[in-house]
Amino acid sequence: MIKDGSLQLIGKARELASKISTDVTAIMLGHNLGDVVKEPIYYGADRVIYVDHPALAKYVPHIYSNVIVQLANKYKPEIILFAATKRGGRELAPYVANTLRTGITADCTELDVDPKTRDLDQVRPTYGGNILAHIRTPNRRPQLASVRPNVFPTPPRDTSRKGEIIAEAIESLPNINGQGLIEVKSVVKGEELPPVEKADVVVVAGRGVGSADGVKLLTELAKLLGGTIGGTKKVVDAGWLAADRQVGQTGKTIRPTLYIGVGVSGAIQHVFGMKESKIIVAINSDPNAPIFQYADYGIVGDYRDIVKELIELLKNYKK
Ligand SMILES: Cc1cc2nc3c(=O)[nH]c(=O)nc-3n(C[C@H](O)[C@H](O)[C@H](O)COP(=O)(O)OP(=O)(O)OC[C@H]3O[C@@H](n4cnc5c(N)ncnc54)[C@H](O)[C@@H]3O)c2cc1C
């Protein structure tokens, strides 16, 4: 299965490519890939280059980056985009950029291209989101950028689209065991609830929930709603929730149908990651909390009373 963050990049790449009259190529690495190699075409790519090899069955950063570098040296792309996931954007992309001796702009929120210079305009917030930096790499190619999942919409899937599919055989691969660098023994999935960027309903815990027990209560609400739990940076920093559940500028960008922020003040860095939610509900004891400026529905009061009441209602509704 291809992650949404990658499919979203195909849509953006399509737009950029049309401005500089070039085409969009998707790279896929793995083992026993099967028909999934056709998927990028359905989402807007002109071409898919894939490498199917047992050594690529599990993601190992130095092996994956080695293959991408070999492909980049052969096909000479002007731009390479990565989804800013933990693996793709934070680990793999810098590996590739360093080997290719080029720059990378991480966590872009907008991308454009100058048709004259063909420079990629890489836009990302900086200084706590107070300014937007426009970063260009005029002297190096390829230009590398990563974009967080859900910053761009997923293009529609059109199975009537046609494109070129190229199977690449990579001749030399580094030692699968990483020449002592990294060896993947097993992959353990520990999460019970869906990740925040995937769920249709996200209940977000803010510092106002007061403790890990408060987060537990909200998790119960999230489960009853068929959704998942997220948190603000303060909640993650307090150790009440895992870092991959942080919503905001330095966390995940989410676009759920329903966002419920509980004990969340509505700081700009948090709002950045949730403002595209369809329906925003805020529960806060302070009627002047900034989150209410973004909310479709606001409830003022102590979250414990309100959330317990909601849980009771939902339990009775489900009976
Ligand atoms: C560079 C940078 C990046 C950042 N990135 C992120 C990010 O990705 N995500 C993020 O979230 N933040 C981020 N922050 C932090 C951000 O600025 C805020 O500090 C943070 O979002 C505030 O978290 P909060 O709303 O949980 O806590 P607070 O601002 O402390 O708000 C707590 C709220 O809970 C309410 N409350 C208290 N008790 C109750 C109760 N019993 N019932 C109901 N409500 C109650 C209060 O009225 C208050 O509004 C970043 C900051 C910087 C500088």
XYZ file of C-alpha atoms and ligand atoms in Angstrom:
372
model
C 0.000 0.000 0.000
C 1.279 3.467 -0.870
C 1.083 6.044 1.909
C -1.196 9.023 1.351
C 1.718 11.415 1.898
C 3.439 10.020 -1.209
C 0.278 10.093 -3.327
C -0.251 13.715 -2.328
C 3.220 14.544 -3.624
C 2.347 13.117 -7.026
C -0.482 15.671 -7.250
C 1.864 18.533 -6.384
C 4.623 17.207 -8.643
C 2.117 17.151 -11.521
C 1.425 20.827 -10.967
C 5.150 21.741 -10.785
C 6.042 19.593 -13.796
C 3.467 21.319 -15.997
C 5.095 24.692 -15.183
C 8.498 23.565 -16.453
C 7.219 21.191 -19.150
C 8.654 18.050 -17.705
C 7.168 14.820 -16.465
C 6.520 13.139 -13.134
C 8.266 9.928 -12.161
C 7.496 7.868 -9.062
C 10.159 5.642 -7.542
C 9.091 2.457 -5.775
C 11.370 0.118 -3.860
C 10.455 -3.169 -2.234
C 10.046 -6.869 -2.761
C 7.161 -8.689 -4.471
C 5.650 -5.324 -5.323
C 3.108 -6.804 -7.772
C 0.411 -4.591 -9.222
C 0.958 -1.793 -6.731
C 3.575 -0.398 -9.150
C 0.685 0.802 -11.355
C -0.844 2.914 -8.610
C 1.301 6.078 -8.998
C 0.151 6.288 -12.628
C -3.488 6.276 -11.481
C -2.711 9.224 -9.201
C -0.989 11.332 -11.849
C 2.566 10.048 -12.486
C 3.787 9.700 -16.079
C 6.274 6.999 -15.211
C 7.093 4.553 -12.432
C 10.604 3.247 -11.921
C 10.617 0.357 -9.530
C 13.255 -1.885 -8.029
C 12.045 -5.241 -6.756
C 14.698 -7.062 -4.760
C 14.747 -9.290 -1.641
C 17.194 -6.852 -0.020
C 14.499 -4.191 -0.218
C 11.816 -6.266 1.532
C 12.446 -4.373 4.772
C 13.247 -0.683 4.936
C 16.919 -0.191 5.781
C 17.943 3.449 5.331
C 21.414 3.045 3.855
C 20.239 0.399 1.368
C 17.179 2.378 0.277
C 19.206 5.575 -0.048
C 21.896 3.755 -2.027
C 19.286 2.602 -4.561
C 17.685 6.048 -4.818
C 21.105 7.614 -5.376
C 21.872 5.114 -8.138
C 18.556 5.938 -9.808
C 19.139 9.684 -9.392
C 22.578 9.392 -10.990
C 21.118 7.476 -13.917
C 17.935 9.478 -14.566
C 19.142 12.912 -13.376
C 15.887 14.319 -11.962
C 15.715 18.056 -11.328
C 13.586 17.677 -8.207
C 13.032 14.816 -5.757
C 10.162 15.061 -3.281
C 9.815 12.985 -0.134
C 6.885 12.616 2.234
C 8.075 14.090 5.524
C 7.428 10.950 7.495
C 9.832 9.723 10.160
C 11.482 7.342 7.724
C 11.088 9.069 4.374
C 11.587 12.683 5.278
C 13.674 12.632 8.410
C 15.945 9.683 7.708
C 16.012 8.655 4.056
C 15.923 12.106 2.436
C 18.967 13.485 4.331
C 20.891 10.278 3.519
C 20.133 10.808 -0.178
C 20.842 14.558 -0.079
C 24.171 14.045 1.620
C 25.297 11.384 -0.837
C 24.254 13.506 -3.804
C 25.943 16.539 -2.219
C 22.838 18.673 -2.525
C 20.564 20.550 -0.170
C 17.226 19.568 1.306
C 14.397 21.615 2.745
C 12.414 19.634 5.286
C 8.737 20.020 6.149
C 7.729 22.381 3.346
C 4.206 23.719 3.470
C 4.162 24.973 -0.124
C 6.192 24.344 -3.254
C 6.437 26.275 -6.480
C 8.862 26.373 -9.353
C 10.367 29.250 -11.313
C 9.799 28.461 -15.004
C 12.864 30.515 -16.027
C 15.529 29.210 -13.637
C 13.729 25.912 -12.892
C 14.549 26.569 -9.222
C 12.194 24.963 -6.727
C 10.683 27.520 -4.357
C 10.580 25.628 -1.080
C 8.370 27.362 1.444
C 8.421 26.454 5.108
C 7.520 28.196 8.364
C 10.355 29.198 10.617
C 10.901 31.073 13.887
C 7.953 29.361 15.523
C 5.759 29.841 12.474
C 6.064 33.614 12.599
C 7.649 33.912 9.160
C 7.640 31.861 5.993
C 11.064 31.150 4.511
C 11.368 30.738 0.721
C 14.370 28.503 0.147
C 16.034 27.878 -3.217
C 18.938 25.687 -4.276
C 20.174 27.474 -7.398
C 23.585 25.806 -7.714
C 22.814 22.175 -7.036
C 20.744 19.511 -8.691
C 18.659 17.609 -7.873
C 16.656 19.814 -5.525
C 15.296 17.838 -2.578
C 12.339 18.760 -0.409
C 10.048 16.986 2.003
C 6.405 17.793 2.680
C 4.362 16.571 5.611
C 1.465 14.237 4.863
C -1.879 16.033 4.425
C -0.424 19.425 3.546
C -1.583 18.765 -0.033
C -4.766 16.908 -0.957
C -4.658 13.378 -2.362
C -5.335 13.497 -6.116
C -8.274 11.452 -7.388
C -7.479 7.855 -8.427
C -8.104 7.404 -12.127
C -7.534 3.827 -13.293
C -7.924 4.869 -16.934
C -4.618 6.805 -16.825
C -1.744 5.215 -18.711
C 1.986 5.557 -18.119
C 5.340 3.939 -18.497
C 6.489 1.323 -15.983
C 10.207 0.564 -15.820
C 11.699 -2.313 -13.831
C 15.237 -1.348 -12.838
C 17.761 -3.963 -11.841
C 20.255 -2.588 -9.380
C 23.620 -4.226 -9.827
C 25.374 -3.433 -6.592
C 23.730 -3.169 -3.216
C 25.489 -2.602 0.095
C 25.555 -5.478 2.514
C 22.015 -6.111 3.763
C 23.293 -6.273 7.310
C 24.617 -2.810 6.898
C 28.310 -3.624 7.176
C 27.795 -3.374 10.907
C 25.696 -0.218 10.634
C 22.109 -1.367 11.052
C 20.463 -4.739 11.087
C 16.665 -4.985 11.137
C 15.811 -8.073 13.188
C 12.060 -7.628 13.251
C 9.371 -4.995 12.892
C 6.954 -4.770 15.820
C 3.684 -2.909 15.505
C 2.663 -1.631 18.904
C -0.155 0.745 18.132
C -3.710 -0.079 18.921
C -5.336 3.072 17.581
C -4.853 4.448 14.067
C -2.239 7.160 13.550
C -3.551 10.739 13.821
C -3.030 11.501 10.145
C -5.198 8.536 9.113
C -8.224 8.875 11.384
C -11.505 10.538 10.513
C -12.083 11.554 14.120
C -9.201 12.875 16.239
C -9.580 13.762 19.916
C -6.638 15.961 20.878
C -5.460 16.272 24.452
C -3.975 19.574 25.562
C -2.047 20.494 28.679
C -5.401 21.297 30.296
C -6.160 17.581 30.742
C -3.626 17.721 33.557
C -2.124 14.208 33.520
C -1.665 10.913 31.680
C -4.970 9.822 33.254
C -6.660 12.725 31.504
C -5.252 11.441 28.208
C -6.625 7.981 29.081
C -10.104 9.426 29.536
C -9.897 11.131 26.143
C -8.647 7.908 24.563
C -11.848 6.240 25.775
C -13.863 8.998 24.101
C -11.824 8.638 20.897
C -12.468 4.880 20.810
C -16.211 5.312 21.302
C -16.222 7.722 18.362
C -14.273 5.267 16.204
C -11.364 7.680 16.096
C -7.941 8.148 17.564
C -6.045 10.185 20.135
C -3.593 13.002 19.470
C -1.969 15.650 21.602
C -0.350 19.044 21.694
C 3.398 19.487 22.061
C 3.011 20.180 25.773
C 1.281 16.835 26.275
C 4.000 15.031 24.331
C 6.769 16.902 26.153
C 5.164 15.912 29.467
C 5.485 12.267 28.392
C 1.723 11.624 28.475
C 1.562 10.620 24.808
C 3.952 9.291 22.148
C 5.700 11.884 19.963
C 4.177 10.508 16.752
C 0.753 11.635 18.023
C 1.700 15.303 18.256
C -0.421 17.569 16.069
C 1.015 20.843 14.834
C 3.899 22.533 13.176
C 6.545 20.204 14.560
C 4.160 17.242 14.659
C 1.593 15.896 12.223
C -0.735 17.828 9.954
C -4.240 16.384 10.124
C -7.434 16.889 8.104
C -10.046 14.760 9.899
C -13.800 15.145 9.503
C -14.038 15.812 13.241
C -11.375 17.347 15.499
C -12.104 17.665 19.223
C -9.532 19.708 21.136
C -9.756 19.240 24.899
C -7.772 21.543 27.188
C -6.008 22.909 24.097
C -5.328 26.658 24.150
C -5.057 27.031 20.357
C -1.459 28.241 19.930
C -0.606 29.074 16.326
C 1.913 26.217 16.120
C -0.842 23.774 17.038
C -3.501 25.358 14.838
C -1.132 25.032 11.890
C -1.550 21.255 12.048
C -5.342 21.038 12.485
C -6.966 24.066 10.847
C -7.984 22.043 7.771
C -10.212 19.776 9.903
C -13.817 19.807 8.621
C -15.557 20.256 11.974
C -13.640 21.687 14.917
C -14.953 21.263 18.454
C -13.162 22.886 21.399
C -13.630 22.102 25.083
C -11.878 24.572 27.365
C -12.501 26.098 30.780
C -11.355 29.524 29.565
C -13.988 31.238 27.366
C -11.237 33.455 25.932
C -8.989 30.597 24.813
C -7.809 31.283 21.222
C -8.952 27.819 20.076
C -12.547 29.098 20.134
C -11.688 31.429 17.233
C -11.218 28.372 15.034
C -14.000 26.212 16.477
C -17.324 25.414 14.827
C -18.621 24.308 18.229
C -17.250 25.383 21.593
C -17.993 24.066 25.080
C -16.794 26.127 28.049
C -16.229 24.176 31.241
C -14.081 21.653 33.084
C -13.243 18.948 30.581
C -13.718 16.159 33.140
C -17.447 16.845 33.519
C -17.966 17.346 29.790
C -15.969 14.355 28.576
C -17.482 12.015 31.177
C -20.945 13.162 30.100
C -20.088 12.597 26.426
C -18.763 9.117 27.195
C -21.958 8.234 29.064
C -24.094 9.540 26.198
C -22.140 7.558 23.626
C -22.254 4.369 25.685
C -26.026 4.665 26.060
C -26.399 5.527 22.381
C -24.482 2.391 21.410
C -26.662 0.084 23.583
C 8.978 26.150 17.252
C 7.772 25.677 17.970
C 7.088 24.589 17.483
C 5.941 24.132 18.136
N 5.251 23.039 17.609
C 4.102 22.663 18.188
C 3.331 21.599 17.653
O 3.691 20.954 16.664
N 2.175 21.289 18.247
C 1.721 21.934 19.362
O 0.653 21.582 19.858
N 2.437 22.934 19.903
C 3.618 23.294 19.372
N 4.349 24.289 19.950
C 3.940 24.779 21.285
C 2.832 25.791 21.242
O 3.399 27.087 21.099
C 2.008 25.764 22.547
O 2.870 25.933 23.641
C 1.231 24.469 22.749
O 0.501 24.133 21.605
C 0.269 24.652 23.903
O -0.229 23.418 24.253
P -1.593 23.284 25.030
O -2.681 23.965 24.297
O -1.731 21.838 25.337
O -1.260 23.954 26.447
P -1.591 25.370 27.064
O -1.268 26.466 26.127
O -0.965 25.372 28.402
O -3.173 25.383 27.216
C -3.873 24.595 28.110
C -5.341 24.942 27.979
O -6.087 24.070 28.782
C -7.167 24.800 29.357
N -7.565 24.105 30.585
C -6.903 24.028 31.758
N -7.580 23.248 32.625
C -8.687 22.819 31.968
C -9.779 21.987 32.344
N -9.850 21.396 33.559
N -10.752 21.772 31.416
C -10.708 22.334 30.200
N -9.690 23.131 29.791
C -8.691 23.364 30.668
C -6.580 26.185 29.608
O -7.619 27.167 29.677
C -5.676 26.380 28.398
O -6.354 27.043 27.343
C 5.490 24.772 19.315
C 6.173 25.876 19.795
C 7.306 26.327 19.136
C 8.015 27.544 19.678
